[in-house]
Short mmCIF file of C-alpha atoms in Angstrom, two decimals:
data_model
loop_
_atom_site.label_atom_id
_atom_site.label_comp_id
_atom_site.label_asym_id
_atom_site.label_seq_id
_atom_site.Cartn_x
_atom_site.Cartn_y
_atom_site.Cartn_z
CA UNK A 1 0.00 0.00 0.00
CA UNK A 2 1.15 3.80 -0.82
CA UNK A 3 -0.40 5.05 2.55
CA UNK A 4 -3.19 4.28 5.37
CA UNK A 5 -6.35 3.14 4.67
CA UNK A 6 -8.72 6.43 4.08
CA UNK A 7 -5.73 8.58 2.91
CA UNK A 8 -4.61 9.91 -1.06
CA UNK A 9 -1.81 8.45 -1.78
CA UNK A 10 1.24 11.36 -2.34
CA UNK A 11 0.87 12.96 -5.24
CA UNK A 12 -2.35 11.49 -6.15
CA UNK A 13 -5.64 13.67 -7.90
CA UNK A 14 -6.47 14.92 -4.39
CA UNK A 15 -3.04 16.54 -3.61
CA UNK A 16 -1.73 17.55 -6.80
CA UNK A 17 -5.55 19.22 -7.32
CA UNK A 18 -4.72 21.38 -4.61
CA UNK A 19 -1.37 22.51 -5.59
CA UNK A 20 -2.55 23.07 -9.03
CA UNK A 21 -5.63 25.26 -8.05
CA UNK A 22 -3.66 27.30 -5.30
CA UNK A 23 -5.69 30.03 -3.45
CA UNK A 24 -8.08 32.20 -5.74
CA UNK A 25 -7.78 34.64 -3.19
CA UNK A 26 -4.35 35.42 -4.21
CA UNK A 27 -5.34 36.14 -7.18
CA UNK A 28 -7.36 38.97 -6.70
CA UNK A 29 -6.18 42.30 -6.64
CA UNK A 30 -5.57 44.66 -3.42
CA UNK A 31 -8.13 47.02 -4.39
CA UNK A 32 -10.74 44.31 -5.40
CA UNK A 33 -9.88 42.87 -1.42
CA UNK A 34 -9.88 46.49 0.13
CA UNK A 35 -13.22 47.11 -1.30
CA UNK A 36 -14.62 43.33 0.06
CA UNK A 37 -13.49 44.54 3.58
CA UNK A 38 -14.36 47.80 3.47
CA UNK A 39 -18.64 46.13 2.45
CA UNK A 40 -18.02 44.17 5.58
CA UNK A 41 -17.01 47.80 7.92
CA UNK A 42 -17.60 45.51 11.09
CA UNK A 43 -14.51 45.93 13.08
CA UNK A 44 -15.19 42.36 15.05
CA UNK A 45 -15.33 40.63 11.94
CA UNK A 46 -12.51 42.31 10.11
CA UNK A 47 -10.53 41.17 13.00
CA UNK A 48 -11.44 37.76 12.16
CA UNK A 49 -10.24 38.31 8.48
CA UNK A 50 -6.92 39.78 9.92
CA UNK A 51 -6.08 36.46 11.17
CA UNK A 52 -6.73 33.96 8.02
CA UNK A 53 -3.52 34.70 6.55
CA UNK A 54 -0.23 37.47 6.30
CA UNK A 55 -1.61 39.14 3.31
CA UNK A 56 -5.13 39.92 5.52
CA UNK A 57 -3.33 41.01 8.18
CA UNK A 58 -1.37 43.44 5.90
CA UNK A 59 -4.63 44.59 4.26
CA UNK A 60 -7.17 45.12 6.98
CA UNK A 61 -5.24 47.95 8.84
CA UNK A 62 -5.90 49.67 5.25
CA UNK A 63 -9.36 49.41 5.31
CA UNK A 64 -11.01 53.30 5.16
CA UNK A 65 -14.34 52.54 6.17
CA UNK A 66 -15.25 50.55 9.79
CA UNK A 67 -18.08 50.42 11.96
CA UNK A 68 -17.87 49.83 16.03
CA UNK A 69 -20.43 48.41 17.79
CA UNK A 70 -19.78 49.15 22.02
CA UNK A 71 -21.38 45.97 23.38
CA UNK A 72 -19.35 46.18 26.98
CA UNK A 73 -20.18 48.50 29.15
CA UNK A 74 -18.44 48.57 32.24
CA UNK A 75 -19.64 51.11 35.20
CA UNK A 76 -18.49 51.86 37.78
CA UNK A 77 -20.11 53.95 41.02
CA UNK A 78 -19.61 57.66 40.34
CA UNK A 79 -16.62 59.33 42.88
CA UNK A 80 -18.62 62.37 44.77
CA UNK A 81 -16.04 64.61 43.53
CA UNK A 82 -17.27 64.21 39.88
CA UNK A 83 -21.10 64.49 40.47
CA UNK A 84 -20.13 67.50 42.58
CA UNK A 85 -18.44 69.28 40.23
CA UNK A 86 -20.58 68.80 37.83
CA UNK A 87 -23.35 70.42 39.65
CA UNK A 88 -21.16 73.10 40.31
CA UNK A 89 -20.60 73.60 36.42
CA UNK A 90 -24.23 73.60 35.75
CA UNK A 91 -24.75 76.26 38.98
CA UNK A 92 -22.29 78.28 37.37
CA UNK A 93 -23.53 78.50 33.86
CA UNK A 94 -27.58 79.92 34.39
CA UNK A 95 -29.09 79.51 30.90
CA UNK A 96 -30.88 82.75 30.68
CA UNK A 97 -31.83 86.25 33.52
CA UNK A 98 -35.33 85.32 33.23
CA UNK A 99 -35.86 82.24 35.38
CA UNK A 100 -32.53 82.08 36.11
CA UNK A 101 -33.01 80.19 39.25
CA UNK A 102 -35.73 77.65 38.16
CA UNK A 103 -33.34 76.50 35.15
CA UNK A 104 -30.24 76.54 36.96
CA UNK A 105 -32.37 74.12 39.39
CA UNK A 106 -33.57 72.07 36.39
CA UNK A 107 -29.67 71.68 35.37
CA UNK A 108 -29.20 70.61 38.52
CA UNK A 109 -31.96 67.55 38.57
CA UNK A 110 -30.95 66.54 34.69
CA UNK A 111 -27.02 66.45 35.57
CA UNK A 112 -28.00 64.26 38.84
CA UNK A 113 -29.54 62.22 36.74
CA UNK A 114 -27.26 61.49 33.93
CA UNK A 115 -23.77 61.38 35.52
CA UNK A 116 -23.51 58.20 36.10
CA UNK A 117 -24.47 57.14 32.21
CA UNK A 118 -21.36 59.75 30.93
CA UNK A 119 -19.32 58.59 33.15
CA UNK A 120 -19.93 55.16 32.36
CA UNK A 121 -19.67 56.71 28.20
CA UNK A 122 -16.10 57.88 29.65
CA UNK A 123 -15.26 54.47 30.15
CA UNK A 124 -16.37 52.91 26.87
CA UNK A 125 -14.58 55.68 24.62
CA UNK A 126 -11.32 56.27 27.20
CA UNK A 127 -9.00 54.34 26.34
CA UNK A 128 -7.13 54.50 29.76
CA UNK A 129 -10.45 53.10 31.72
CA UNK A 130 -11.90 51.25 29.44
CA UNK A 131 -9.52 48.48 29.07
CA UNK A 132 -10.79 45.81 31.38
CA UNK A 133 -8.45 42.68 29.53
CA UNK A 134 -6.03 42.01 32.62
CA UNK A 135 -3.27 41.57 30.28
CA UNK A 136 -0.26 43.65 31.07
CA UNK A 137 1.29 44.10 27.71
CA UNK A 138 -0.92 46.49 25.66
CA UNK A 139 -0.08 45.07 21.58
CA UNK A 140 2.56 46.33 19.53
CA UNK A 141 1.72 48.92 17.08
CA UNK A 142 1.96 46.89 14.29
CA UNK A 143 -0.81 44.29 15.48
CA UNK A 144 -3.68 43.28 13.83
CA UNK A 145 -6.82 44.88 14.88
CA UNK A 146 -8.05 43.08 18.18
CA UNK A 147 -9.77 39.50 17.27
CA UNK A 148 -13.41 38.90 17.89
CA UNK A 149 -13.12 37.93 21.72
CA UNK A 150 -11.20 41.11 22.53
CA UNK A 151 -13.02 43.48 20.93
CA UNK A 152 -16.01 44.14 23.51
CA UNK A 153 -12.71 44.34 25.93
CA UNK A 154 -11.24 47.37 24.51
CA UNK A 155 -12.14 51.10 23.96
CA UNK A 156 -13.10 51.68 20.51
CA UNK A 157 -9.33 54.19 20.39
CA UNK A 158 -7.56 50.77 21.01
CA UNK A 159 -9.66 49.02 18.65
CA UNK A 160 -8.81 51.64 15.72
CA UNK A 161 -5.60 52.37 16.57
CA UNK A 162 -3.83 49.79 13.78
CA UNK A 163 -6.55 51.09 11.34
CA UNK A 164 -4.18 53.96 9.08
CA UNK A 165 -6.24 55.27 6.09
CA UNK A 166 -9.64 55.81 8.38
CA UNK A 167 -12.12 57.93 6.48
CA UNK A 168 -15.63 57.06 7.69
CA UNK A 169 -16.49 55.94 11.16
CA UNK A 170 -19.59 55.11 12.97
CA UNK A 171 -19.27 53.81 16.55
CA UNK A 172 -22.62 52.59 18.54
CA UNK A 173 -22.97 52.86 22.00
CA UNK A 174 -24.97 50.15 23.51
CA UNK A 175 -27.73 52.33 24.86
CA UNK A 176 -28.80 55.69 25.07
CA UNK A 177 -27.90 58.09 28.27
CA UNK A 178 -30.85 59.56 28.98
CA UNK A 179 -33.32 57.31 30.90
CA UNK A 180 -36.80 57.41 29.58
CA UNK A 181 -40.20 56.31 30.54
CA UNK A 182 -41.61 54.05 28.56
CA UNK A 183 -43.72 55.00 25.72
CA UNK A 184 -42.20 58.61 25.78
CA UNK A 185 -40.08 60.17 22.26
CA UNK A 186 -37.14 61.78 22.62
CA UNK A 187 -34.35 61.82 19.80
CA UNK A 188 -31.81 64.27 18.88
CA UNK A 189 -28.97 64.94 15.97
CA UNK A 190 -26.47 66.93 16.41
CA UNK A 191 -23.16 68.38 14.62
CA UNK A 192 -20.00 69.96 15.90
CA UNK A 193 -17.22 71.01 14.86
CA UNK A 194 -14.43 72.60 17.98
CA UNK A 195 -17.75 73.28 19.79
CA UNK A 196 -21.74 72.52 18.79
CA UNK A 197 -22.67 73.73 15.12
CA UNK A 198 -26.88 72.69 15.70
CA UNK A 199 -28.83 70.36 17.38
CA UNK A 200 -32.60 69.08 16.70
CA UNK A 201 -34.90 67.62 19.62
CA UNK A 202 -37.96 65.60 18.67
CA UNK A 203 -39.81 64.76 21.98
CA UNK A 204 -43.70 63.65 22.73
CA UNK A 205 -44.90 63.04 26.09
CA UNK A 206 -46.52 59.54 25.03
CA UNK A 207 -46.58 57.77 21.50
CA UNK A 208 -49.64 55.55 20.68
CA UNK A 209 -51.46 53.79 18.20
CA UNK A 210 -54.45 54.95 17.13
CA UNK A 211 -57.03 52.23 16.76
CA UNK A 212 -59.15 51.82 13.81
CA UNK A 213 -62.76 52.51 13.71
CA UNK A 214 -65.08 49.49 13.35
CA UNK A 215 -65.84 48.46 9.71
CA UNK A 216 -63.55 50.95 8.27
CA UNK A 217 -61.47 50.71 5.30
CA UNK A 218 -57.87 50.67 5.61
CA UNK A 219 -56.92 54.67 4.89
CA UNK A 220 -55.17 55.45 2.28
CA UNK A 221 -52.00 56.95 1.74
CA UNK A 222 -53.65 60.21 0.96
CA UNK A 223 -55.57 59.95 3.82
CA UNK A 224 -52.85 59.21 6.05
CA UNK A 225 -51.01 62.38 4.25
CA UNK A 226 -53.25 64.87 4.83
CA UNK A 227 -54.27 63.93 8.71
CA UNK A 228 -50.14 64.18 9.19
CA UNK A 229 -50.13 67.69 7.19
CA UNK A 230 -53.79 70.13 9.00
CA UNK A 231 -55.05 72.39 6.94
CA UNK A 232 -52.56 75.96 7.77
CA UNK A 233 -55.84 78.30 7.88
CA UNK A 234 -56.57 76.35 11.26
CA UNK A 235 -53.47 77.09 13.00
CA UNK A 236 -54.06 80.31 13.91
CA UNK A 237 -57.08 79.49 15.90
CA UNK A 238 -55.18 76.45 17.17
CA UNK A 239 -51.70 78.35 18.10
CA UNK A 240 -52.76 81.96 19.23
CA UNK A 241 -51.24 80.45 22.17
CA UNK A 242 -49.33 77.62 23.84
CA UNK A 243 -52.40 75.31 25.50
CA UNK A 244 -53.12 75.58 29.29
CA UNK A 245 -52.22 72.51 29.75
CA UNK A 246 -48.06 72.72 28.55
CA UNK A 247 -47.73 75.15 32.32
CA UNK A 248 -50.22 73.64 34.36
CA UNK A 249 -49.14 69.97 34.20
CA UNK A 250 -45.40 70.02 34.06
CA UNK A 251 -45.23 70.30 30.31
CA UNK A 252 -42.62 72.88 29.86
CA UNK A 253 -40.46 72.15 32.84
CA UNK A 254 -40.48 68.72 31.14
CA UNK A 255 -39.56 70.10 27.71
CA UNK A 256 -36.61 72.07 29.20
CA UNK A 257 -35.15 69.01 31.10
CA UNK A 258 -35.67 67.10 27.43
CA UNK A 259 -33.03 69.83 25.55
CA UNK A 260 -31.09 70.55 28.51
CA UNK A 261 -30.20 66.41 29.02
CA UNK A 262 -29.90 66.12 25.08
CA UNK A 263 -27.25 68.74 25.03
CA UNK A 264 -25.29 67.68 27.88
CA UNK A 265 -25.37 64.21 26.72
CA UNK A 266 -24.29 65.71 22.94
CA UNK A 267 -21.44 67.30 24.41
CA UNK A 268 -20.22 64.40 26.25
CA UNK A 269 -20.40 62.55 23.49
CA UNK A 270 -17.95 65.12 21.85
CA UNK A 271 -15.76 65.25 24.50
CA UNK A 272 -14.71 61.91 24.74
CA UNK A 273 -14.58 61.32 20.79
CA UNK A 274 -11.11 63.77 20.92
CA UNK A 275 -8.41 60.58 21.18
CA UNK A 276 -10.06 58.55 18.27
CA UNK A 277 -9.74 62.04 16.00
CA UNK A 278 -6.30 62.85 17.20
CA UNK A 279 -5.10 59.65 16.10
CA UNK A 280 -6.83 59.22 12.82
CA UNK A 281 -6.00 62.37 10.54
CA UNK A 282 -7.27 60.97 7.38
CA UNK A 283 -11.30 60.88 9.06
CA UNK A 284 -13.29 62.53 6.89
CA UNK A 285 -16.95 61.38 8.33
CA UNK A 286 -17.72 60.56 11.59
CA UNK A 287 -21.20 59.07 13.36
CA UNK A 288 -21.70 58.07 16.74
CA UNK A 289 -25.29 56.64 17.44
CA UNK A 290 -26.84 54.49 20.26
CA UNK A 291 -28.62 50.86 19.42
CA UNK A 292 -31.52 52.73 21.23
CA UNK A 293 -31.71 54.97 18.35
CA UNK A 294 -32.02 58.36 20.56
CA UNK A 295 -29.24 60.27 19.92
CA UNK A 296 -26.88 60.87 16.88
CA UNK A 297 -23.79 62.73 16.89
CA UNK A 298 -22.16 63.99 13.32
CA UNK A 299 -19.00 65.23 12.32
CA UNK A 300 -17.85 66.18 8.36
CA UNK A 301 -14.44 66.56 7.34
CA UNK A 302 -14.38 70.38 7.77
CA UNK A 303 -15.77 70.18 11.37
CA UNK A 304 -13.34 67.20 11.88
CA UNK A 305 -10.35 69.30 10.58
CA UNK A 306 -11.61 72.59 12.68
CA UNK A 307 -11.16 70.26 15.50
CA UNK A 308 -7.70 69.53 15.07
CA UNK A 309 -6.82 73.13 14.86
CA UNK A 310 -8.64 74.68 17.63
CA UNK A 311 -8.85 72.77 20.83
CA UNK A 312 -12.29 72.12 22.54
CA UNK A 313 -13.28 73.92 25.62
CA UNK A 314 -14.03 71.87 28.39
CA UNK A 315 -17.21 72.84 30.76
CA UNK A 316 -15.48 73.28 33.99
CA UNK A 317 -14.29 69.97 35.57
CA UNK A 318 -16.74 67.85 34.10
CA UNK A 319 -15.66 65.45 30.72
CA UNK A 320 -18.12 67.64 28.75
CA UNK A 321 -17.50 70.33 25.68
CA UNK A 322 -18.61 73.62 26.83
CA UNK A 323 -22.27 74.32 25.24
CA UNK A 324 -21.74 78.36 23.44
CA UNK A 325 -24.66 80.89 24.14
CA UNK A 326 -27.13 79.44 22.06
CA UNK A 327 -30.41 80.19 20.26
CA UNK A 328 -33.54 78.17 19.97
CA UNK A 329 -36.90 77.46 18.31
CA UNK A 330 -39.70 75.59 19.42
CA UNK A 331 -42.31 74.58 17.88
CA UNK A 332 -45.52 72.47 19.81
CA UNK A 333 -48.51 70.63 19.09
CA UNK A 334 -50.70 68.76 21.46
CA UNK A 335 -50.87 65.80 19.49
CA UNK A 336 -50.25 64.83 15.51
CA UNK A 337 -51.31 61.58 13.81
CA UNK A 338 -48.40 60.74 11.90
CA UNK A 339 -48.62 58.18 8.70
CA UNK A 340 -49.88 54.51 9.53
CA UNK A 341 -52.11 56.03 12.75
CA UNK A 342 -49.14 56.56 15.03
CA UNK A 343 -50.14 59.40 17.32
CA UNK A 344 -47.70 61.82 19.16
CA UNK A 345 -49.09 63.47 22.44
CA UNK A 346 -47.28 66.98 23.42
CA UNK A 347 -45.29 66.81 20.60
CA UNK A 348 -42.26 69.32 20.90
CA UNK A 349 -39.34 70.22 18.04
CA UNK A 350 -36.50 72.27 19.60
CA UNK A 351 -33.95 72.99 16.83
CA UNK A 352 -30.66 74.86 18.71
CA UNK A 353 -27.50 76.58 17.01
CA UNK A 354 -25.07 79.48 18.59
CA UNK A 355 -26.46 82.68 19.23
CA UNK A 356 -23.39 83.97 17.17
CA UNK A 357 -24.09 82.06 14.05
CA UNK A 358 -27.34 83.11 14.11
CA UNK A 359 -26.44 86.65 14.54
CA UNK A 360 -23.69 86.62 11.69
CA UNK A 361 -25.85 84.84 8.89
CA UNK A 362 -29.10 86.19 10.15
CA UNK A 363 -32.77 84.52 9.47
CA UNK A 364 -32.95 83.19 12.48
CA UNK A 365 -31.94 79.77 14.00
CA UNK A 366 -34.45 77.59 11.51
CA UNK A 367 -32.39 78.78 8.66
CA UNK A 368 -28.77 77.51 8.55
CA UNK A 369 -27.12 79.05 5.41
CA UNK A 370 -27.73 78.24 1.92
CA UNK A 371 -29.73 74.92 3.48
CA UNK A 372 -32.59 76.83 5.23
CA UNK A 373 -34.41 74.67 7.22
CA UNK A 374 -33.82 71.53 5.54
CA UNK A 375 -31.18 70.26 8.24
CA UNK A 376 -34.04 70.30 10.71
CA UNK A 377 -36.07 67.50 8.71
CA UNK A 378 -33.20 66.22 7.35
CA UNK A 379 -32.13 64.98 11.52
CA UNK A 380 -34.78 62.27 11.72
CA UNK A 381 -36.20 59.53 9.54
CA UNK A 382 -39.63 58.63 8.87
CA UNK A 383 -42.13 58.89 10.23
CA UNK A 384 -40.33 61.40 12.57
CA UNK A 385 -39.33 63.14 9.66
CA UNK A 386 -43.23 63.32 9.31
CA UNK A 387 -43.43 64.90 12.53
CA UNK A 388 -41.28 67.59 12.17
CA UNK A 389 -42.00 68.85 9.18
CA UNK A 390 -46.05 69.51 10.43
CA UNK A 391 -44.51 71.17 13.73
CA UNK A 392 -42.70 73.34 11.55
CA UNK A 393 -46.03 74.99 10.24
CA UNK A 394 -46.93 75.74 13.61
CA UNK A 395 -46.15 78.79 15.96
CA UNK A 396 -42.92 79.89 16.55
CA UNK A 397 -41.53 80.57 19.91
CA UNK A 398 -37.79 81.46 21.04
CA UNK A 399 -35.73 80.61 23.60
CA UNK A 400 -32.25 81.38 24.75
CA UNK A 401 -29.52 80.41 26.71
CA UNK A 402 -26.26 81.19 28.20
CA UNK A 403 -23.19 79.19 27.59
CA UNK A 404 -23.07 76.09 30.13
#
């Protein structure tokens, strides 16, 4: 016999087949490979590809486009230093001389309750506290990115750092900060650049579904179109003023802890993001969203590269960019029926940029440039989108507020 039982003998059909057909991989361009990897974006699973063989591992730290899912959070109990000087920033910042008091209280109740949630962000984007892997060696700079089992062990800096010709990131925390009730909206975009460019709030105090009438037909699109869009010679009557109800029940101190929360939890977001842009030069886009789906924060390559230049103000001691003076416009309705019979109860649109912006370009804080309005609808997707663009028709009203 020419080997065991069960085995090709050397050099037979099996073996030489092999040799013959070689790896197909091998023969496919870089380019053709970057592009493969770059469809994929996942950074667990290009960590995976890193390891089948030395040309992967050469290739995947070229990759320009990744995505970073945060699936590890690890918390731990906030020192009484930091929640107390983070009070003290919020004391020290009043938002405006009228009700100076009764906001700087409300700042004080909305910090309280999202410390621990930043500080537990701090810990998922620093990459000095986030690393919980008890290994002492941290990897040699010319590592692959971390493998699947290491990634959730890592900050998302570590994770990118052997990545050399980023362009677009998106990282996604695991949740959202701000703690909810259940059945309430509240989602917000914002940009930045060295400090916030805008930022849209979409909040309702309860979402429902309306039920449909017995023995009705299914409404049409059109149908559903035009109860999403009332008729604009009712709004006068409707809007002559904000309803009774938005003062007596809690509705505006409500709406105020909704923007103040979204842009402390913006700006903390921000803050931390300054080690993964310092180390990546070539980013050109970058998202950082929440599997809860409540907050977005965007930054394009000119924000990205005014970051670079001019450092970001901190707020105070806390890990937080410090908020400008800012300008806002809200717009309310008690309740819209949205596409599909979704209805929105106190539903509130809050769209925020700098005071000074607003002053140099003029047209108030709706209109952003050569855009106009359209980065206000442009922050949510249906049927949100839906939402905003009826509160828009309604009555104006404007706030501001004092850098924080």
């Amino acid at each position: 016999m020419e080997g065991r039982e069960g085995w090709p003998p050397r050099g037979g059909v099996g073996e030489s087949g092999v040799e013959e057909e070689g790896d197909q991989f091998e023969r496919l361009p870089d380019e053709v490979l970057l592009d493969v990897f770059g469809r994929i974006g996942d950074v667990k699973a290009l960590g995976r590809c890193a390891l089948v063989s030395r040309r992967f591992h050469a290739l995947v730290p070229l990759v320009d486009s990744v995505f970073v899912r945060v699936d590890c959070v690890i918390s731990d109990d906030p020192a009484p230093s930091s929640a107390g000087s983070t009070q003290a920033a919020a004391e020290g910042g009043p938002p405006t001389a009228r009700g100076r008091g009764a906001l700087a209280h409300l700042a004080r109740l909305v910090l309280g309750g999202i410390v621990r949630p930043i500080q537990a962000l701090g810990q998922i984007l620093s990459p000095a506290s986030a690393t919980v892997s008890r290994r002492s060696a941290a990897a040699p700079p010319t590592a692959p990115p971390p493998t699947a089992g290491d990634v959730s062990h890592h900050s998302p800096s570590e994770v990118l750092r052997s990545f050399k010709e980023l362009r677009r990131l998106r990282i996604e925390l695991p949740t959202g900060e701000l703690g909810i009730e259940d059945g309430v909206l509240l989602k917000w975009k914002a940009d930045f650049g060295s400090t916030l460019g805008s930022c849209v709030i979409l909040g309702a105090s309860s979402v429902s579904s309306k039920p449909p009438p017995p023995h009705a037909t299914p409404p049409s699109t059109a149908a559903d179109s035009s109860a999403a869009s009332p008729d604009s010679s009712r709004e006068p009557d409707e809007l002559g003023n904000i309803p009774e109800s938005l003062y007596t029940n809690g509705g505006l101190k409500l709406r105020v802890v909704w923007t103040i929360s979204s842009l402390i939890a913006a700006s903390a977001r921000h803050y931390l993001l300054q080690p993964i842009i310092a180390d990546h030069s070539t980013l050109e886009s970058l998202d950082l969203t929440d599997a809860d789906g409540q907050g977005v924060l965007t930054m394009d390559k000119r924000q990205l590269q005014e970051l670079r230049v001019r450092p970001v103000s901190a707020s105070g001691n806390s890990h937080r960019t410090l908020m400008p003076a800012l300008s806002m416009r809200l717009w309310y309705a008690p309740h819209i029926e949205l596409p599909g019979g979704q209805l929105l109860k106190g539903a509130t649109l809050v769209a925020i940029r700098p005071s000074e912006d607003v002053l140099r370009e003029g047209g108030g804080v709706e209109v952003a440039g050569q855009t106009g309005a359209s980065w206000i609808l442009d922050a949510f997707e249906e049927p949100y989108r839906t939402a905003a663009q009826v509160l828009l028709k309604r009555r104006t009203y404007s706030l501001e507020m004092n850098s924080f």
